[in-house]
Amino acid sequence: MSASPAPATPTSPLPHRVLIIGSGFGGLFAAKSLKDPAVSVTLVARTGHHLFQPLLYQVATGILSEGVIAPPTRDVLASQDNARVLLGDVQQINLAERTLTATTAGREMVYDYDSLIVAAGANQSYFGNDLFAEYAPGMKTIDDALELRGRIYGAFELAELAAAAGRQEEVRRLMTFVVVGAGPTGVEMAGQLVELSKRTLRKEFRHIDPGQARIVLVDAADAVLGSFGSGLAEKTERDLTRLGVEVMLGRMVVDVDESCVTVEGKDGQRTQIEARTKVWAAGVQGNPLGRQLAEQSEAELDRAGRVVVQPDLTVPGHPEVFVVGDLAAMDGVPGVAQGAIQGARHAADQILRRLRGESTGQPFVYRDKGSMATISRFRAVMKRGNLELTGYPAWVAWLAVHLFYIIGFKSQLTTLMHWAVSFLGRDRAERTVTEQQVLARLALEYLGEDFRDLRRSERRDEE
């Protein structure tokens, strides 16, 4: 296999500068895999934490605190002397100049690199209907989870007030929860909403019965957890139905407003579901940085806006640029944590091989470690190759795998304790909600960029 052009020679007296965009699984594991004095690692991310996204729904439903699943990136990399962490929202990548521009608190910063690893992830996709986001938050960030927590618990509080005042029609809307998307995130969220209403809250109200809450799971596909195979999909749908989840498949969401979700079946018939609380767990789209990479190279984008990478995860014509994680499109590599982790390690290995003068360009080989999803307490499904597990054994496996990938012993211990309280008992430790959590995102959107620009200008004047 022929060697790729080397951006820096192995004998260079200066460390090879590796710039990493993103602090998710791809970015973090790339940085950790580059523990070499010949390399200088700079990780730039829009947040100061590493988010364990698969457990966001547990933050939203009050099982875990946000700090447990989002440790500070600086803390994780504190002992790695060749790595530094910088806060910044990357706005532009210049492949020709080998620079990127990021903004922090209204200021622009330009960074140079010898090798670039783009692990910017993906955003929530509303399939061209971005206005839906106003009423149906996604499940991609801590802000999303905290907003949903406020909306979910707030719905029961408002329903109690409405019931006390005799407004039963309003009670029905408030106690109806619609989850859009029947993939792992949607299934897990629907299951936890049932657990919350039937177990955690069942004795806490005097005018409503939380156990009568209506949980609706909607998807345009014909199966729940379709990627798990027909057998597990059918079993999951049966389990959800037994729990009390109303599963509506083959129905596309065509409209969302403050109090209603409108779905359309394949026959064109439309149905309105009156609900104040909606959760959007359907679809992702690549970070906009992917389009910049495509415009400046020979790379193509798939339908979700992800970069179609070379077999070694590089961008065509730029062997110094790697794309890993949710932003990379490659056949057979799913958009899950393991795909990002393994891709990051491969990119790091390619960089180190190049610095040692060894051949590069080896194709990335994804090793499937299986897929899993919880349905409810003591129920889960798991698929790895031909092995399929359901029920309690799959649930225990799910606990073990997710506990393993939580960063830090303290967070692991805290998670285990919260799980014991929530799953063996019926309490949830993280139920504090504030009005700010519910309203902050929309308030910033309503105020718009003019408000942000004004605040930045005021800060500069103060300085």
Tab-separated table of C-alpha atoms in Angstrom:
chain	number	residue	atom	x	y	z
A	1	MET	CA	0.000	0.000	0.000
A	2	SER	CA	1.481	3.332	-1.014
A	3	ALA	CA	2.197	5.976	1.558
A	4	SER	CA	0.164	9.162	1.579
A	5	PRO	CA	1.908	12.541	1.302
A	6	ALA	CA	3.248	13.513	4.710
A	7	PRO	CA	2.306	16.945	6.049
A	8	ALA	CA	5.344	16.902	8.352
A	9	THR	CA	8.574	14.947	8.310
A	10	PRO	CA	9.394	12.569	11.189
A	11	THR	CA	12.547	14.564	11.888
A	12	SER	CA	10.758	17.894	12.338
A	13	PRO	CA	11.922	19.589	15.565
A	14	LEU	CA	8.434	20.953	16.246
A	15	PRO	CA	5.512	18.778	17.403
A	16	HIS	CA	3.029	17.805	14.741
A	17	ARG	CA	-0.039	20.002	15.312
A	18	VAL	CA	-3.277	18.002	15.404
A	19	LEU	CA	-6.461	20.017	15.614
A	20	ILE	CA	-9.633	18.233	16.714
A	21	ILE	CA	-13.121	19.690	16.296
A	22	GLY	CA	-15.672	18.397	18.796
A	23	SER	CA	-15.609	16.907	22.289
A	24	GLY	CA	-17.957	13.977	21.721
A	25	PHE	CA	-16.849	10.368	21.554
A	26	GLY	CA	-14.960	10.962	18.300
A	27	GLY	CA	-13.088	14.045	19.460
A	28	LEU	CA	-12.325	12.820	22.968
A	29	PHE	CA	-11.063	9.386	21.974
A	30	ALA	CA	-8.994	10.868	19.154
A	31	ALA	CA	-7.271	13.138	21.662
A	32	LYS	CA	-6.711	10.298	24.138
A	33	SER	CA	-5.250	8.118	21.368
A	34	LEU	CA	-2.662	10.771	20.498
A	35	LYS	CA	-0.568	10.541	23.660
A	36	ASP	CA	2.747	11.049	21.951
A	37	PRO	CA	5.365	13.774	22.597
A	38	ALA	CA	5.775	14.169	18.837
A	39	VAL	CA	2.200	15.455	18.654
A	40	SER	CA	0.605	18.649	19.952
A	41	VAL	CA	-3.154	18.212	20.316
A	42	THR	CA	-5.653	21.080	20.376
A	43	LEU	CA	-9.311	20.197	20.906
A	44	VAL	CA	-11.794	22.942	20.040
A	45	ALA	CA	-15.455	22.495	20.959
A	46	ARG	CA	-18.516	24.689	21.443
A	47	THR	CA	-19.101	23.231	24.933
A	48	GLY	CA	-16.694	22.554	27.778
A	49	HIS	CA	-17.993	19.050	28.441
A	50	HIS	CA	-17.942	15.598	26.893
A	51	LEU	CA	-21.558	14.487	26.499
A	52	PHE	CA	-22.575	10.835	26.860
A	53	GLN	CA	-25.520	11.343	24.539
A	54	PRO	CA	-27.125	7.860	24.853
A	55	LEU	CA	-28.203	8.721	28.417
A	56	LEU	CA	-29.690	12.156	27.710
A	57	TYR	CA	-33.209	10.766	28.044
A	58	GLN	CA	-32.396	9.818	31.660
A	59	VAL	CA	-31.520	13.445	32.365
A	60	ALA	CA	-34.789	14.494	30.742
A	61	THR	CA	-36.821	12.107	32.914
A	62	GLY	CA	-35.049	12.878	36.189
A	63	ILE	CA	-32.963	9.752	36.731
A	64	LEU	CA	-29.507	11.282	36.270
A	65	SER	CA	-28.019	14.739	36.671
A	66	GLU	CA	-26.416	16.397	33.690
A	67	GLY	CA	-23.017	16.452	35.405
A	68	VAL	CA	-22.879	12.656	35.575
A	69	ILE	CA	-23.114	12.213	31.808
A	70	ALA	CA	-21.227	15.370	30.849
A	71	PRO	CA	-17.856	15.606	32.632
A	72	PRO	CA	-15.635	18.633	31.871
A	73	THR	CA	-13.406	17.888	28.889
A	74	ARG	CA	-10.517	19.617	30.640
A	75	ASP	CA	-10.852	17.257	33.572
A	76	VAL	CA	-10.839	14.191	31.310
A	77	LEU	CA	-7.673	15.321	29.516
A	78	ALA	CA	-5.985	17.013	32.492
A	79	SER	CA	-3.232	14.393	32.798
A	80	GLN	CA	-2.402	14.425	29.069
A	81	ASP	CA	0.346	17.040	28.856
A	82	ASN	CA	0.378	17.265	25.063
A	83	ALA	CA	-3.340	18.133	24.852
A	84	ARG	CA	-5.072	21.453	25.381
A	85	VAL	CA	-8.798	22.213	25.358
A	86	LEU	CA	-10.216	25.449	23.934
A	87	LEU	CA	-13.792	26.684	23.952
A	88	GLY	CA	-14.970	27.822	20.539
A	89	ASP	CA	-17.717	27.412	17.978
A	90	VAL	CA	-15.971	26.555	14.705
A	91	GLN	CA	-17.400	28.692	11.922
A	92	GLN	CA	-15.035	28.085	9.030
A	93	ILE	CA	-12.479	25.550	7.830
A	94	ASN	CA	-9.923	26.587	5.221
A	95	LEU	CA	-8.388	23.451	3.728
A	96	ALA	CA	-6.000	25.361	1.457
A	97	GLU	CA	-4.527	27.416	4.303
A	98	ARG	CA	-4.878	24.605	6.859
A	99	THR	CA	-6.642	26.859	9.321
A	100	LEU	CA	-9.982	27.052	11.057
A	101	THR	CA	-11.810	29.999	12.533
A	102	ALA	CA	-13.791	29.724	15.751
A	103	THR	CA	-15.774	32.278	17.735
A	104	THR	CA	-15.756	32.518	21.517
A	105	ALA	CA	-17.823	35.172	23.312
A	106	GLY	CA	-18.072	37.137	20.088
A	107	ARG	CA	-14.344	37.027	19.311
A	108	GLU	CA	-12.817	35.244	16.342
A	109	MET	CA	-9.801	33.006	16.801
A	110	VAL	CA	-7.786	31.385	13.992
A	111	TYR	CA	-5.942	28.097	14.546
A	112	ASP	CA	-3.371	26.380	12.339
A	113	TYR	CA	-2.992	22.639	11.946
A	114	ASP	CA	-0.857	19.981	10.320
A	115	SER	CA	-3.541	17.307	10.675
A	116	LEU	CA	-7.247	17.869	11.254
A	117	ILE	CA	-9.795	15.517	12.800
A	118	VAL	CA	-13.370	16.710	12.315
A	119	ALA	CA	-15.652	15.100	14.893
A	120	ALA	CA	-18.298	17.827	14.898
A	121	GLY	CA	-21.188	15.366	15.088
A	122	ALA	CA	-24.716	15.812	13.830
A	123	ASN	CA	-27.686	18.006	14.650
A	124	GLN	CA	-31.338	17.123	15.052
A	125	SER	CA	-33.158	16.905	11.742
A	126	TYR	CA	-36.770	17.984	11.350
A	127	PHE	CA	-36.766	16.926	7.690
A	128	GLY	CA	-37.132	20.460	6.389
A	129	ASN	CA	-39.705	21.487	8.983
A	130	ASP	CA	-37.454	23.395	11.361
A	131	LEU	CA	-40.421	25.283	12.814
A	132	PHE	CA	-41.387	22.038	14.593
A	133	ALA	CA	-38.419	22.588	16.923
A	134	GLU	CA	-40.292	25.380	18.708
A	135	TYR	CA	-42.794	22.903	20.131
A	136	ALA	CA	-40.898	19.605	19.928
A	137	PRO	CA	-37.360	19.827	21.377
A	138	GLY	CA	-34.819	17.304	20.180
A	139	MET	CA	-32.494	15.104	22.212
A	140	LYS	CA	-28.993	16.244	21.258
A	141	THR	CA	-27.752	18.552	24.013
A	142	ILE	CA	-27.890	19.114	27.763
A	143	ASP	CA	-30.072	22.153	27.080
A	144	ASP	CA	-32.528	19.908	25.214
A	145	ALA	CA	-32.689	17.441	28.092
A	146	LEU	CA	-33.185	20.106	30.764
A	147	GLU	CA	-35.875	21.819	28.703
A	148	LEU	CA	-37.687	18.518	28.262
A	149	ARG	CA	-37.402	17.757	31.967
A	150	GLY	CA	-39.118	21.044	32.718
A	151	ARG	CA	-41.805	20.433	30.111
A	152	ILE	CA	-42.503	16.867	31.283
A	153	TYR	CA	-42.741	17.531	35.022
A	154	GLY	CA	-44.391	20.885	34.364
A	155	ALA	CA	-47.134	19.163	32.357
A	156	PHE	CA	-48.197	17.121	35.389
A	157	GLU	CA	-48.157	20.214	37.626
A	158	LEU	CA	-50.326	22.176	35.194
A	159	ALA	CA	-52.646	19.178	34.790
A	160	GLU	CA	-53.160	19.104	38.567
A	161	LEU	CA	-54.167	22.780	38.524
A	162	ALA	CA	-56.469	22.286	35.550
A	163	ALA	CA	-58.140	19.295	37.174
A	164	ALA	CA	-58.683	21.215	40.405
A	165	ALA	CA	-60.410	23.914	38.355
A	166	GLY	CA	-62.522	21.376	36.438
A	167	ARG	CA	-60.874	21.949	33.056
A	168	GLN	CA	-60.829	18.295	31.976
A	169	GLU	CA	-60.201	18.956	28.278
A	170	GLU	CA	-57.015	20.785	29.204
A	171	VAL	CA	-56.027	17.937	31.526
A	172	ARG	CA	-56.189	15.471	28.645
A	173	ARG	CA	-53.892	17.623	26.492
A	174	LEU	CA	-51.427	18.143	29.317
A	175	MET	CA	-51.286	14.449	30.166
A	176	THR	CA	-50.653	13.359	26.579
A	177	PHE	CA	-47.004	12.965	25.565
A	178	VAL	CA	-45.969	12.373	21.962
A	179	VAL	CA	-42.552	10.936	21.116
A	180	VAL	CA	-41.625	11.209	17.430
A	181	GLY	CA	-39.195	8.542	16.264
A	182	ALA	CA	-39.212	4.831	17.099
A	183	GLY	CA	-35.461	4.289	17.130
A	184	PRO	CA	-33.550	3.516	20.349
A	185	THR	CA	-33.867	7.058	21.734
A	186	GLY	CA	-37.599	7.249	21.078
A	187	VAL	CA	-38.265	3.786	22.488
A	188	GLU	CA	-36.244	4.531	25.616
A	189	MET	CA	-37.945	7.878	26.145
A	190	ALA	CA	-41.440	6.407	25.711
A	191	GLY	CA	-40.622	3.604	28.152
A	192	GLN	CA	-39.338	6.037	30.764
A	193	LEU	CA	-42.400	8.266	30.416
A	194	VAL	CA	-44.515	5.227	31.286
A	195	GLU	CA	-42.290	4.387	34.263
A	196	LEU	CA	-42.438	7.994	35.430
A	197	SER	CA	-46.202	8.277	35.228
A	198	LYS	CA	-47.133	4.824	36.561
A	199	ARG	CA	-44.460	4.376	39.255
A	200	THR	CA	-42.675	7.566	40.297
A	201	LEU	CA	-45.606	9.979	40.347
A	202	ARG	CA	-48.537	7.676	41.023
A	203	LYS	CA	-49.196	8.784	44.651
A	204	GLU	CA	-48.093	12.404	44.479
A	205	PHE	CA	-51.152	14.208	43.095
A	206	ARG	CA	-54.650	14.664	44.483
A	207	HIS	CA	-56.687	15.756	41.450
A	208	ILE	CA	-55.118	13.681	38.676
A	209	ASP	CA	-53.962	10.090	38.279
A	210	PRO	CA	-50.545	10.268	36.556
A	211	GLY	CA	-50.911	6.597	35.613
A	212	GLN	CA	-53.629	7.653	33.159
A	213	ALA	CA	-51.143	9.656	31.091
A	214	ARG	CA	-51.262	8.862	27.380
A	215	ILE	CA	-47.872	8.067	25.832
A	216	VAL	CA	-47.844	7.996	22.016
A	217	LEU	CA	-44.858	6.795	19.966
A	218	VAL	CA	-45.039	7.883	16.306
A	219	ASP	CA	-42.862	6.912	13.345
A	220	ALA	CA	-43.199	6.951	9.576
A	221	ALA	CA	-41.468	3.560	9.416
A	222	ASP	CA	-43.363	0.289	9.636
A	223	ALA	CA	-41.393	-1.121	12.583
A	224	VAL	CA	-40.062	-0.143	15.980
A	225	LEU	CA	-36.258	-0.440	16.161
A	226	GLY	CA	-36.193	-1.409	12.508
A	227	SER	CA	-32.397	-1.821	12.422
A	228	PHE	CA	-32.604	-4.574	15.045
A	229	GLY	CA	-34.380	-7.015	12.742
A	230	SER	CA	-38.017	-8.075	12.493
A	231	GLY	CA	-37.958	-10.441	15.483
A	232	LEU	CA	-36.732	-7.927	18.031
A	233	ALA	CA	-38.802	-5.169	16.424
A	234	GLU	CA	-42.021	-7.125	16.880
A	235	LYS	CA	-41.167	-8.092	20.454
A	236	THR	CA	-40.324	-4.496	21.345
A	237	GLU	CA	-43.615	-3.264	19.916
A	238	ARG	CA	-45.522	-5.886	21.926
A	239	ASP	CA	-43.676	-4.940	25.123
A	240	LEU	CA	-44.332	-1.251	24.595
A	241	THR	CA	-48.016	-1.911	23.971
A	242	ARG	CA	-48.268	-4.014	27.158
A	243	LEU	CA	-46.684	-1.167	29.105
A	244	GLY	CA	-49.353	1.174	27.829
A	245	VAL	CA	-47.531	2.990	25.043
A	246	GLU	CA	-49.707	3.750	22.029
A	247	VAL	CA	-47.532	2.812	19.052
A	248	MET	CA	-48.457	4.521	15.777
A	249	LEU	CA	-46.336	3.262	12.866
A	250	GLY	CA	-46.506	4.174	9.200
A	251	ARG	CA	-47.556	7.716	10.092
A	252	MET	CA	-45.584	10.804	9.170
A	253	VAL	CA	-45.694	13.940	11.278
A	254	VAL	CA	-46.877	16.742	8.990
A	255	ASP	CA	-47.548	19.506	11.493
A	256	VAL	CA	-46.707	20.447	15.072
A	257	ASP	CA	-48.052	23.378	17.050
A	258	GLU	CA	-48.327	24.328	20.702
A	259	SER	CA	-51.171	21.956	21.529
A	260	CYS	CA	-51.300	19.396	18.740
A	261	VAL	CA	-49.387	16.966	16.529
A	262	THR	CA	-50.819	16.094	13.103
A	263	VAL	CA	-49.853	12.773	11.545
A	264	GLU	CA	-50.598	11.415	8.096
A	265	GLY	CA	-50.951	7.735	7.214
A	266	LYS	CA	-49.874	6.140	3.963
A	267	ASP	CA	-53.465	6.406	2.765
A	268	GLY	CA	-53.307	10.178	3.127
A	269	GLN	CA	-55.653	10.266	6.099
A	270	ARG	CA	-54.658	12.778	8.758
A	271	THR	CA	-55.105	12.446	12.506
A	272	GLN	CA	-54.613	15.096	15.166
A	273	ILE	CA	-53.159	14.165	18.551
A	274	GLU	CA	-53.785	16.835	21.155
A	275	ALA	CA	-50.668	17.070	23.314
A	276	ARG	CA	-48.763	19.877	25.033
A	277	THR	CA	-45.503	17.945	25.436
A	278	LYS	CA	-43.683	16.615	22.386
A	279	VAL	CA	-40.258	14.978	22.089
A	280	TRP	CA	-38.473	14.820	18.724
A	281	ALA	CA	-36.247	11.741	18.482
A	282	ALA	CA	-36.345	11.228	14.716
A	283	GLY	CA	-33.576	11.908	12.271
A	284	VAL	CA	-30.191	13.598	12.279
A	285	GLN	CA	-28.358	15.844	9.842
A	286	GLY	CA	-24.656	16.404	9.556
A	287	ASN	CA	-23.014	19.455	11.074
A	288	PRO	CA	-22.838	22.371	8.570
A	289	LEU	CA	-19.038	22.058	8.616
A	290	GLY	CA	-19.494	18.990	6.438
A	291	ARG	CA	-20.740	21.148	3.589
A	292	GLN	CA	-17.656	23.342	3.868
A	293	LEU	CA	-15.428	20.293	3.561
A	294	ALA	CA	-17.338	19.136	0.485
A	295	GLU	CA	-17.190	22.550	-1.179
A	296	GLN	CA	-13.421	22.758	-0.737
A	297	SER	CA	-12.591	19.195	-1.766
A	298	GLU	CA	-13.816	16.386	-3.970
A	299	ALA	CA	-15.949	14.964	-1.166
A	300	GLU	CA	-19.652	14.350	-1.565
A	301	LEU	CA	-22.449	14.643	0.986
A	302	ASP	CA	-25.114	12.020	1.597
A	303	ARG	CA	-28.801	12.874	2.009
A	304	ALA	CA	-28.285	13.623	5.705
A	305	GLY	CA	-25.465	16.086	4.982
A	306	ARG	CA	-22.701	13.753	6.148
A	307	VAL	CA	-19.331	13.650	4.408
A	308	VAL	CA	-18.721	10.575	2.247
A	309	VAL	CA	-15.174	9.780	3.352
A	310	GLN	CA	-12.395	7.728	1.804
A	311	PRO	CA	-11.884	4.170	3.116
A	312	ASP	CA	-9.274	5.490	5.570
A	313	LEU	CA	-11.711	8.202	6.815
A	314	THR	CA	-9.881	11.039	5.032
A	315	VAL	CA	-11.374	13.689	2.771
A	316	PRO	CA	-10.602	13.139	-0.944
A	317	GLY	CA	-7.497	15.074	-1.937
A	318	HIS	CA	-6.629	15.912	1.684
A	319	PRO	CA	-4.885	13.016	3.462
A	320	GLU	CA	-4.282	15.288	6.438
A	321	VAL	CA	-8.029	15.725	7.106
A	322	PHE	CA	-10.068	12.987	8.804
A	323	VAL	CA	-13.814	12.957	9.460
A	324	VAL	CA	-15.085	10.629	12.195
A	325	GLY	CA	-18.301	9.955	14.081
A	326	ASP	CA	-21.764	11.120	13.089
A	327	LEU	CA	-20.453	13.499	10.425
A	328	ALA	CA	-18.766	10.688	8.462
A	329	ALA	CA	-20.758	8.608	5.987
A	330	MET	CA	-19.405	5.124	5.331
A	331	ASP	CA	-21.283	1.946	4.460
A	332	GLY	CA	-21.605	-0.414	7.400
A	333	VAL	CA	-20.664	2.159	10.045
A	334	PRO	CA	-23.704	3.201	12.122
A	335	GLY	CA	-24.030	6.561	13.811
A	336	VAL	CA	-23.414	5.219	17.307
A	337	ALA	CA	-20.749	5.784	19.944
A	338	GLN	CA	-18.705	2.750	18.903
A	339	GLY	CA	-18.478	4.004	15.332
A	340	ALA	CA	-17.085	7.324	16.566
A	341	ILE	CA	-14.677	5.720	19.054
A	342	GLN	CA	-13.251	3.237	16.589
A	343	GLY	CA	-13.031	5.836	13.814
A	344	ALA	CA	-11.202	8.243	16.130
A	345	ARG	CA	-8.665	5.598	17.081
A	346	HIS	CA	-8.101	4.747	13.427
A	347	ALA	CA	-7.517	8.410	12.518
A	348	ALA	CA	-5.068	8.812	15.395
A	349	ASP	CA	-3.218	5.663	14.350
A	350	GLN	CA	-2.917	6.938	10.774
A	351	ILE	CA	-1.410	10.215	11.986
A	352	LEU	CA	1.122	8.474	14.222
A	353	ARG	CA	2.046	6.013	11.473
A	354	ARG	CA	2.712	8.901	9.112
A	355	LEU	CA	4.967	10.597	11.677
A	356	ARG	CA	6.933	7.379	12.108
A	357	GLY	CA	7.439	7.190	8.347
A	358	GLU	CA	5.271	4.080	8.025
A	359	SER	CA	2.781	3.406	5.242
A	360	THR	CA	-0.690	4.887	5.660
A	361	GLY	CA	-4.021	4.715	3.873
A	362	GLN	CA	-5.164	1.492	5.554
A	363	PRO	CA	-8.969	1.249	5.333
A	364	PHE	CA	-11.016	1.655	8.467
A	365	VAL	CA	-12.627	-1.618	9.545
A	366	TYR	CA	-15.615	-1.245	11.852
A	367	ARG	CA	-16.092	-3.998	14.415
A	368	ASP	CA	-19.753	-4.243	15.281
A	369	LYS	CA	-20.167	-4.614	19.039
A	370	GLY	CA	-23.920	-4.808	18.821
A	371	SER	CA	-26.934	-2.587	19.342
A	372	MET	CA	-29.155	-2.321	22.383
A	373	ALA	CA	-32.053	-0.353	23.778
A	374	THR	CA	-34.010	-0.377	27.012
A	375	ILE	CA	-37.772	-0.651	26.924
A	376	SER	CA	-38.468	-0.178	30.623
A	377	ARG	CA	-37.245	-1.341	34.004
A	378	PHE	CA	-35.850	-4.900	33.663
A	379	ARG	CA	-36.655	-4.984	29.924
A	380	ALA	CA	-34.316	-4.368	27.020
A	381	VAL	CA	-33.298	-5.776	23.659
A	382	MET	CA	-29.807	-6.464	22.385
A	383	LYS	CA	-28.452	-7.643	19.037
A	384	ARG	CA	-24.877	-8.580	18.226
A	385	GLY	CA	-24.372	-10.554	15.057
A	386	ASN	CA	-26.601	-13.614	15.312
A	387	LEU	CA	-26.958	-13.217	19.073
A	388	GLU	CA	-30.231	-11.715	20.233
A	389	LEU	CA	-31.141	-11.065	23.868
A	390	THR	CA	-34.366	-9.754	25.321
A	391	GLY	CA	-35.846	-9.080	28.725
A	392	TYR	CA	-33.820	-9.072	31.929
A	393	PRO	CA	-30.509	-10.469	30.524
A	394	ALA	CA	-30.465	-7.760	27.851
A	395	TRP	CA	-31.281	-5.130	30.479
A	396	VAL	CA	-28.348	-6.196	32.662
A	397	ALA	CA	-26.061	-6.143	29.602
A	398	TRP	CA	-27.337	-2.664	28.753
A	399	LEU	CA	-26.535	-1.431	32.273
A	400	ALA	CA	-23.026	-2.891	32.168
A	401	VAL	CA	-22.130	-1.485	28.736
A	402	HIS	CA	-23.405	2.024	29.452
A	403	LEU	CA	-21.791	2.103	32.885
A	404	PHE	CA	-18.461	1.129	31.305
A	405	TYR	CA	-18.492	4.018	28.836
A	406	ILE	CA	-19.353	6.706	31.379
A	407	ILE	CA	-16.156	8.687	31.940
A	408	GLY	CA	-14.708	8.646	35.478
A	409	PHE	CA	-15.129	6.362	38.486
A	410	LYS	CA	-17.036	9.013	40.455
A	411	SER	CA	-19.601	9.391	37.671
A	412	GLN	CA	-19.895	5.625	37.325
A	413	LEU	CA	-20.525	5.216	41.056
A	414	THR	CA	-23.051	8.062	41.095
A	415	THR	CA	-24.861	6.600	38.096
A	416	LEU	CA	-25.040	3.176	39.732
A	417	MET	CA	-26.549	4.682	42.879
A	418	HIS	CA	-29.128	6.683	40.918
A	419	TRP	CA	-30.054	3.599	38.909
A	420	ALA	CA	-30.559	1.614	42.119
A	421	VAL	CA	-32.847	4.324	43.518
A	422	SER	CA	-34.852	4.628	40.300
A	423	PHE	CA	-35.031	1.004	39.140
A	424	LEU	CA	-35.186	-0.907	42.426
A	425	GLY	CA	-37.229	1.810	44.084
A	426	ARG	CA	-39.504	4.330	42.422
A	427	ASP	CA	-37.875	7.654	43.218
A	428	ARG	CA	-35.926	9.958	40.871
A	429	ALA	CA	-33.280	12.172	42.377
A	430	GLU	CA	-33.126	14.812	39.633
A	431	ARG	CA	-36.571	16.370	39.504
A	432	THR	CA	-35.715	20.017	40.048
A	433	VAL	CA	-36.994	22.133	37.175
A	434	THR	CA	-37.015	25.869	36.558
A	435	GLU	CA	-38.934	28.198	34.299
A	436	GLN	CA	-35.640	29.266	32.772
A	437	GLN	CA	-34.908	25.725	31.601
A	438	VAL	CA	-38.198	25.608	29.731
A	439	LEU	CA	-38.129	29.090	28.223
A	440	ALA	CA	-34.454	29.960	27.694
A	441	ARG	CA	-33.985	28.345	24.276
A	442	LEU	CA	-37.064	29.917	22.748
A	443	ALA	CA	-36.381	33.264	24.401
A	444	LEU	CA	-32.948	33.438	22.772
A	445	GLU	CA	-34.431	32.484	19.414
A	446	TYR	CA	-37.114	35.158	19.671
A	447	LEU	CA	-34.561	37.818	20.633
A	448	GLY	CA	-32.442	36.790	17.642
A	449	GLU	CA	-28.933	37.595	16.498
A	450	ASP	CA	-29.421	41.347	16.950
A	451	PHE	CA	-29.702	40.819	20.702
A	452	ARG	CA	-26.606	38.637	20.780
A	453	ASP	CA	-24.636	41.166	18.736
A	454	LEU	CA	-25.764	43.939	21.086
A	455	ARG	CA	-24.615	42.018	24.164
A	456	ARG	CA	-21.242	41.295	22.545
A	457	SER	CA	-20.827	44.966	21.704
A	458	GLU	CA	-21.687	45.945	25.285
A	459	ARG	CA	-19.125	43.498	26.642
A	460	ARG	CA	-16.423	44.903	24.377
A	461	ASP	CA	-17.309	48.451	25.517
A	462	GLU	CA	-17.090	47.406	29.161
A	463	GLU	CA	-13.610	46.048	28.568
